[in-house]
Amino acid sequence: MQAAATDVLDRFIEEAVARSRNQPAPADCVLALAPLMLDLLGRAETFLEPRHYRSTPAGYTRNLIYALPDKSLSLYSLVWLPGQWTPIHDHGSWGVVGVLEGILEERSYVRLSHDREADRDIELVRGGVVLLARGAVTTFVPNPDHIHVTGVPADRPRAVSLHLYGRMMTSFNIYDVEARSRRRIEVAHNES
Ligand SMILES: [Fe+2]
């Protein structure tokens, strides 16, 4: 059982590394990785352990499942209790997200101001919403940044999702719509 569990995760990482290195353009990279994540969702129970489902009432919880030694790829499980949301944020990386349990809600923002590098005078407007049910896969690419809020409303049950990124997701920009600004913050995760 343990050998099989390791095999599933090892094969996924091996294939994800190969596909991401073969596709340097982020849009091509997520195109190549999305079916891999879809397949992984169906096998995730074979390698996920109780530590990957850790959660806290303080906020949504990020559990690291795997990181490449050179930090060019990382896989996390995120656990969202009812009423837990991210701040408005971007990623600075491509990303591939798959939903294992519950319904993950994504509320988009669109940046109207043209200077993508600026931290001030940012004009953001609210965009659409996507409800990602169990088995769904979604992706994003940087430049322009994918800006959104993700979480679970208080009246829905817990959600659990897998997140594959092209870097360690240890920091990202958060946005203040009223102040028209953004700033970079460090974000925590459970190592093991
Ligand atoms: Fe995000």
PDB file of C-alpha atoms and ligand atoms in Angstrom:
ATOM      1  CA  MET A   1       0.000   0.000   0.000  1.00  0.00           C
ATOM      2  CA  GLN A   2       2.763   2.387   0.975  1.00  0.00           C
ATOM      3  CA  ALA A   3       4.734   1.542  -2.166  1.00  0.00           C
ATOM      4  CA  ALA A   4       1.684   2.177  -4.335  1.00  0.00           C
ATOM      5  CA  ALA A   5       1.000   5.467  -2.574  1.00  0.00           C
ATOM      6  CA  THR A   6       4.552   6.635  -3.146  1.00  0.00           C
ATOM      7  CA  ASP A   7       4.384   5.545  -6.758  1.00  0.00           C
ATOM      8  CA  VAL A   8       1.311   7.684  -7.499  1.00  0.00           C
ATOM      9  CA  LEU A   9       2.852  10.840  -6.076  1.00  0.00           C
ATOM     10  CA  ASP A  10       6.312  10.112  -7.496  1.00  0.00           C
ATOM     11  CA  ARG A  11       4.930   9.503 -10.967  1.00  0.00           C
ATOM     12  CA  PHE A  12       2.857  12.672 -10.811  1.00  0.00           C
ATOM     13  CA  ILE A  13       5.856  14.792  -9.773  1.00  0.00           C
ATOM     14  CA  GLU A  14       8.102  13.164 -12.361  1.00  0.00           C
ATOM     15  CA  GLU A  15       5.588  13.803 -15.126  1.00  0.00           C
ATOM     16  CA  ALA A  16       4.792  17.336 -13.900  1.00  0.00           C
ATOM     17  CA  VAL A  17       8.489  18.236 -13.936  1.00  0.00           C
ATOM     18  CA  ALA A  18       8.917  16.820 -17.436  1.00  0.00           C
ATOM     19  CA  ARG A  19       5.851  18.581 -18.828  1.00  0.00           C
ATOM     20  CA  SER A  20       6.606  21.929 -17.179  1.00  0.00           C
ATOM     21  CA  ARG A  21      10.200  21.866 -18.463  1.00  0.00           C
ATOM     22  CA  ASN A  22       9.047  20.985 -21.954  1.00  0.00           C
ATOM     23  CA  GLN A  23       6.625  23.922 -21.958  1.00  0.00           C
ATOM     24  CA  PRO A  24       8.389  27.121 -20.937  1.00  0.00           C
ATOM     25  CA  ALA A  25       5.416  29.338 -21.822  1.00  0.00           C
ATOM     26  CA  PRO A  26       3.110  29.392 -18.766  1.00  0.00           C
ATOM     27  CA  ALA A  27      -0.052  29.021 -20.883  1.00  0.00           C
ATOM     28  CA  ASP A  28       1.357  25.907 -22.557  1.00  0.00           C
ATOM     29  CA  CYS A  29       2.599  24.622 -19.224  1.00  0.00           C
ATOM     30  CA  VAL A  30      -0.835  24.680 -17.561  1.00  0.00           C
ATOM     31  CA  LEU A  31      -2.373  23.215 -20.714  1.00  0.00           C
ATOM     32  CA  ALA A  32      -0.036  20.249 -20.354  1.00  0.00           C
ATOM     33  CA  LEU A  33      -0.479  19.933 -16.579  1.00  0.00           C
ATOM     34  CA  ALA A  34      -4.260  20.271 -16.230  1.00  0.00           C
ATOM     35  CA  PRO A  35      -5.023  16.682 -17.391  1.00  0.00           C
ATOM     36  CA  LEU A  36      -2.335  15.416 -15.038  1.00  0.00           C
ATOM     37  CA  MET A  37      -4.043  17.119 -12.097  1.00  0.00           C
ATOM     38  CA  LEU A  38      -7.408  15.730 -13.208  1.00  0.00           C
ATOM     39  CA  ASP A  39      -5.917  12.243 -13.104  1.00  0.00           C
ATOM     40  CA  LEU A  40      -4.251  12.880  -9.739  1.00  0.00           C
ATOM     41  CA  LEU A  41      -7.581  13.857  -8.138  1.00  0.00           C
ATOM     42  CA  GLY A  42      -8.874  10.360  -8.793  1.00  0.00           C
ATOM     43  CA  ARG A  43      -5.847   8.801  -7.094  1.00  0.00           C
ATOM     44  CA  ALA A  44      -5.162  11.305  -4.332  1.00  0.00           C
ATOM     45  CA  GLU A  45      -6.635   9.141  -1.588  1.00  0.00           C
ATOM     46  CA  THR A  46      -3.780   6.686  -2.148  1.00  0.00           C
ATOM     47  CA  PHE A  47      -1.100   9.086  -0.946  1.00  0.00           C
ATOM     48  CA  LEU A  48      -2.821  11.750   1.148  1.00  0.00           C
ATOM     49  CA  GLU A  49      -2.346  11.371   4.883  1.00  0.00           C
ATOM     50  CA  PRO A  50      -4.127  12.934   7.872  1.00  0.00           C
ATOM     51  CA  ARG A  51      -1.434  15.653   8.025  1.00  0.00           C
ATOM     52  CA  HIS A  52      -2.509  16.843   4.595  1.00  0.00           C
ATOM     53  CA  TYR A  53      -6.000  17.541   5.945  1.00  0.00           C
ATOM     54  CA  ARG A  54      -4.883  19.706   8.848  1.00  0.00           C
ATOM     55  CA  SER A  55      -6.986  22.794   9.430  1.00  0.00           C
ATOM     56  CA  THR A  56      -7.347  25.562  11.973  1.00  0.00           C
ATOM     57  CA  PRO A  57     -10.178  27.917  12.916  1.00  0.00           C
ATOM     58  CA  ALA A  58      -7.738  30.825  12.443  1.00  0.00           C
ATOM     59  CA  GLY A  59      -7.871  30.647   8.655  1.00  0.00           C
ATOM     60  CA  TYR A  60      -7.499  28.406   5.623  1.00  0.00           C
ATOM     61  CA  THR A  61      -4.570  26.015   6.021  1.00  0.00           C
ATOM     62  CA  ARG A  62      -1.763  25.287   3.567  1.00  0.00           C
ATOM     63  CA  ASN A  63      -0.078  21.884   3.926  1.00  0.00           C
ATOM     64  CA  LEU A  64       3.031  21.212   1.842  1.00  0.00           C
ATOM     65  CA  ILE A  65       2.901  17.801   0.156  1.00  0.00           C
ATOM     66  CA  TYR A  66       6.013  18.010  -1.996  1.00  0.00           C
ATOM     67  CA  ALA A  67       8.642  20.524  -3.111  1.00  0.00           C
ATOM     68  CA  LEU A  68      11.380  19.992  -5.658  1.00  0.00           C
ATOM     69  CA  PRO A  69      14.827  20.461  -4.084  1.00  0.00           C
ATOM     70  CA  ASP A  70      15.506  23.437  -6.371  1.00  0.00           C
ATOM     71  CA  LYS A  71      12.118  24.931  -5.356  1.00  0.00           C
ATOM     72  CA  SER A  72      10.956  25.241  -8.961  1.00  0.00           C
ATOM     73  CA  LEU A  73       7.783  23.246  -8.325  1.00  0.00           C
ATOM     74  CA  SER A  74       5.583  22.703  -5.270  1.00  0.00           C
ATOM     75  CA  LEU A  75       2.417  20.811  -4.407  1.00  0.00           C
ATOM     76  CA  TYR A  76       0.173  21.769  -1.474  1.00  0.00           C
ATOM     77  CA  SER A  77      -3.126  20.645  -0.043  1.00  0.00           C
ATOM     78  CA  LEU A  78      -5.303  23.537   1.104  1.00  0.00           C
ATOM     79  CA  VAL A  79      -8.080  23.052   3.609  1.00  0.00           C
ATOM     80  CA  TRP A  80     -10.883  25.592   3.731  1.00  0.00           C
ATOM     81  CA  LEU A  81     -13.272  25.494   6.667  1.00  0.00           C
ATOM     82  CA  PRO A  82     -16.672  27.179   6.243  1.00  0.00           C
ATOM     83  CA  GLY A  83     -16.227  30.952   6.118  1.00  0.00           C
ATOM     84  CA  GLN A  84     -12.485  30.898   5.383  1.00  0.00           C
ATOM     85  CA  TRP A  85     -11.148  33.028   2.515  1.00  0.00           C
ATOM     86  CA  THR A  86      -7.855  34.263   1.124  1.00  0.00           C
ATOM     87  CA  PRO A  87      -7.219  37.985   0.880  1.00  0.00           C
ATOM     88  CA  ILE A  88      -7.364  39.424  -2.652  1.00  0.00           C
ATOM     89  CA  HIS A  89      -4.096  38.137  -4.090  1.00  0.00           C
ATOM     90  CA  ASP A  90      -2.044  37.140  -7.115  1.00  0.00           C
ATOM     91  CA  HIS A  91       0.545  34.353  -7.477  1.00  0.00           C
ATOM     92  CA  GLY A  92       3.616  35.346  -9.514  1.00  0.00           C
ATOM     93  CA  SER A  93       3.580  31.879 -11.054  1.00  0.00           C
ATOM     94  CA  TRP A  94       1.530  29.550 -13.126  1.00  0.00           C
ATOM     95  CA  GLY A  95      -0.733  27.308 -11.056  1.00  0.00           C
ATOM     96  CA  VAL A  96      -2.915  24.243 -11.434  1.00  0.00           C
ATOM     97  CA  VAL A  97      -5.648  23.648  -8.855  1.00  0.00           C
ATOM     98  CA  GLY A  98      -7.816  20.553  -8.383  1.00  0.00           C
ATOM     99  CA  VAL A  99     -10.718  20.176  -5.964  1.00  0.00           C
ATOM    100  CA  LEU A 100     -10.750  17.034  -3.819  1.00  0.00           C
ATOM    101  CA  GLU A 101     -13.684  17.761  -1.549  1.00  0.00           C
ATOM    102  CA  GLY A 102     -16.453  20.338  -1.234  1.00  0.00           C
ATOM    103  CA  ILE A 103     -16.982  23.363  -3.451  1.00  0.00           C
ATOM    104  CA  LEU A 104     -14.210  25.929  -3.736  1.00  0.00           C
ATOM    105  CA  GLU A 105     -15.444  29.391  -4.692  1.00  0.00           C
ATOM    106  CA  GLU A 106     -13.294  31.744  -6.755  1.00  0.00           C
ATOM    107  CA  ARG A 107     -14.194  35.420  -7.096  1.00  0.00           C
ATOM    108  CA  SER A 108     -12.167  37.193  -9.772  1.00  0.00           C
ATOM    109  CA  TYR A 109     -10.831  40.733  -9.980  1.00  0.00           C
ATOM    110  CA  VAL A 110      -9.763  42.502 -13.145  1.00  0.00           C
ATOM    111  CA  ARG A 111      -6.978  45.050 -13.117  1.00  0.00           C
ATOM    112  CA  LEU A 112      -7.899  48.040 -15.295  1.00  0.00           C
ATOM    113  CA  SER A 113      -4.808  50.141 -14.644  1.00  0.00           C
ATOM    114  CA  HIS A 114      -2.170  49.440 -17.261  1.00  0.00           C
ATOM    115  CA  ASP A 115       1.091  49.510 -15.325  1.00  0.00           C
ATOM    116  CA  ARG A 116       1.336  45.897 -14.196  1.00  0.00           C
ATOM    117  CA  GLU A 117       4.475  46.546 -12.151  1.00  0.00           C
ATOM    118  CA  ALA A 118       3.029  49.387 -10.087  1.00  0.00           C
ATOM    119  CA  ASP A 119       2.152  48.862  -6.430  1.00  0.00           C
ATOM    120  CA  ARG A 120       0.083  52.075  -6.291  1.00  0.00           C
ATOM    121  CA  ASP A 121      -2.817  53.564  -8.275  1.00  0.00           C
ATOM    122  CA  ILE A 122      -4.153  50.115  -9.018  1.00  0.00           C
ATOM    123  CA  GLU A 123      -7.681  50.080 -10.338  1.00  0.00           C
ATOM    124  CA  LEU A 124      -9.405  46.775  -9.634  1.00  0.00           C
ATOM    125  CA  VAL A 125     -12.969  45.856 -10.485  1.00  0.00           C
ATOM    126  CA  ARG A 126     -14.841  42.755  -9.403  1.00  0.00           C
ATOM    127  CA  GLY A 127     -15.204  40.073 -12.027  1.00  0.00           C
ATOM    128  CA  GLY A 128     -17.094  36.813 -12.158  1.00  0.00           C
ATOM    129  CA  VAL A 129     -17.413  33.897  -9.789  1.00  0.00           C
ATOM    130  CA  VAL A 130     -16.633  30.230 -10.372  1.00  0.00           C
ATOM    131  CA  LEU A 131     -17.869  27.381  -8.185  1.00  0.00           C
ATOM    132  CA  LEU A 132     -15.383  24.544  -8.391  1.00  0.00           C
ATOM    133  CA  ALA A 133     -16.932  21.270  -7.291  1.00  0.00           C
ATOM    134  CA  ARG A 134     -15.125  18.042  -6.437  1.00  0.00           C
ATOM    135  CA  GLY A 135     -13.180  16.836  -9.470  1.00  0.00           C
ATOM    136  CA  ALA A 136     -12.820  20.289 -11.053  1.00  0.00           C
ATOM    137  CA  VAL A 137      -9.451  21.566 -12.282  1.00  0.00           C
ATOM    138  CA  THR A 138      -8.655  25.235 -12.832  1.00  0.00           C
ATOM    139  CA  THR A 139      -5.428  26.949 -13.872  1.00  0.00           C
ATOM    140  CA  PHE A 140      -3.884  30.388 -14.048  1.00  0.00           C
ATOM    141  CA  VAL A 141      -0.842  32.084 -15.530  1.00  0.00           C
ATOM    142  CA  PRO A 142       1.098  35.220 -14.508  1.00  0.00           C
ATOM    143  CA  ASN A 143       1.654  38.391 -16.553  1.00  0.00           C
ATOM    144  CA  PRO A 144      -0.941  39.702 -16.398  1.00  0.00           C
ATOM    145  CA  ASP A 145      -1.497  38.509 -12.869  1.00  0.00           C
ATOM    146  CA  HIS A 146      -4.470  36.394 -12.030  1.00  0.00           C
ATOM    147  CA  ILE A 147      -6.069  38.288  -9.145  1.00  0.00           C
ATOM    148  CA  HIS A 148      -8.767  36.669  -7.059  1.00  0.00           C
ATOM    149  CA  VAL A 149     -10.248  35.678  -3.721  1.00  0.00           C
ATOM    150  CA  THR A 150     -10.739  31.998  -3.026  1.00  0.00           C
ATOM    151  CA  GLY A 151     -12.608  30.304  -0.226  1.00  0.00           C
ATOM    152  CA  VAL A 152     -15.759  28.753   1.118  1.00  0.00           C
ATOM    153  CA  PRO A 153     -18.854  30.675   2.279  1.00  0.00           C
ATOM    154  CA  ALA A 154     -19.949  30.077   5.860  1.00  0.00           C
ATOM    155  CA  ASP A 155     -23.006  28.083   4.807  1.00  0.00           C
ATOM    156  CA  ARG A 156     -21.072  25.475   2.801  1.00  0.00           C
ATOM    157  CA  PRO A 157     -19.053  22.521   4.123  1.00  0.00           C
ATOM    158  CA  ARG A 158     -15.271  22.186   4.206  1.00  0.00           C
ATOM    159  CA  ALA A 159     -13.356  22.152   0.925  1.00  0.00           C
ATOM    160  CA  VAL A 160      -9.978  20.538   0.231  1.00  0.00           C
ATOM    161  CA  SER A 161      -7.922  21.315  -2.874  1.00  0.00           C
ATOM    162  CA  LEU A 162      -4.547  20.427  -4.401  1.00  0.00           C
ATOM    163  CA  HIS A 163      -2.367  23.278  -5.709  1.00  0.00           C
ATOM    164  CA  LEU A 164       0.611  22.824  -8.008  1.00  0.00           C
ATOM    165  CA  TYR A 165       2.802  25.898  -8.631  1.00  0.00           C
ATOM    166  CA  GLY A 166       5.934  26.752 -10.598  1.00  0.00           C
ATOM    167  CA  ARG A 167       7.698  28.010  -7.469  1.00  0.00           C
ATOM    168  CA  MET A 168       7.439  27.742  -3.703  1.00  0.00           C
ATOM    169  CA  MET A 169       4.290  29.696  -2.865  1.00  0.00           C
ATOM    170  CA  THR A 170       5.747  31.343   0.229  1.00  0.00           C
ATOM    171  CA  SER A 171       4.803  34.915  -0.646  1.00  0.00           C
ATOM    172  CA  PHE A 172       2.397  36.768  -2.867  1.00  0.00           C
ATOM    173  CA  ASN A 173       0.896  40.209  -3.448  1.00  0.00           C
ATOM    174  CA  ILE A 174      -2.261  41.125  -1.615  1.00  0.00           C
ATOM    175  CA  TYR A 175      -4.453  43.974  -2.852  1.00  0.00           C
ATOM    176  CA  ASP A 176      -6.419  46.720  -1.123  1.00  0.00           C
ATOM    177  CA  VAL A 177      -9.157  47.795  -3.525  1.00  0.00           C
ATOM    178  CA  GLU A 178     -10.092  50.973  -1.650  1.00  0.00           C
ATOM    179  CA  ALA A 179      -6.504  52.114  -1.155  1.00  0.00           C
ATOM    180  CA  ARG A 180      -5.732  51.103  -4.777  1.00  0.00           C
ATOM    181  CA  SER A 181      -2.518  49.439  -3.603  1.00  0.00           C
ATOM    182  CA  ARG A 182      -0.829  46.093  -3.218  1.00  0.00           C
ATOM    183  CA  ARG A 183       1.934  44.760  -0.985  1.00  0.00           C
ATOM    184  CA  ARG A 184       3.882  41.544  -0.780  1.00  0.00           C
ATOM    185  CA  ILE A 185       3.348  39.285   2.219  1.00  0.00           C
ATOM    186  CA  GLU A 186       4.939  36.061   3.425  1.00  0.00           C
ATOM    187  CA  VAL A 187       2.467  33.200   3.742  1.00  0.00           C
ATOM    188  CA  ALA A 188       2.872  30.248   6.079  1.00  0.00           C
ATOM    189  CA  HIS A 189       2.410  26.557   5.445  1.00  0.00           C
ATOM    190  CA  ASN A 190       2.786  23.323   7.380  1.00  0.00           C
ATOM    191  CA  GLU A 191       5.962  21.546   6.284  1.00  0.00           C
ATOM    192  CA  SER A 192       5.131  17.965   7.135  1.00  0.00           C
TER     193      SER A 192
HETATM  194 FE    FE B   1      -4.944  32.085  -5.604  1.00  0.00          FE
END
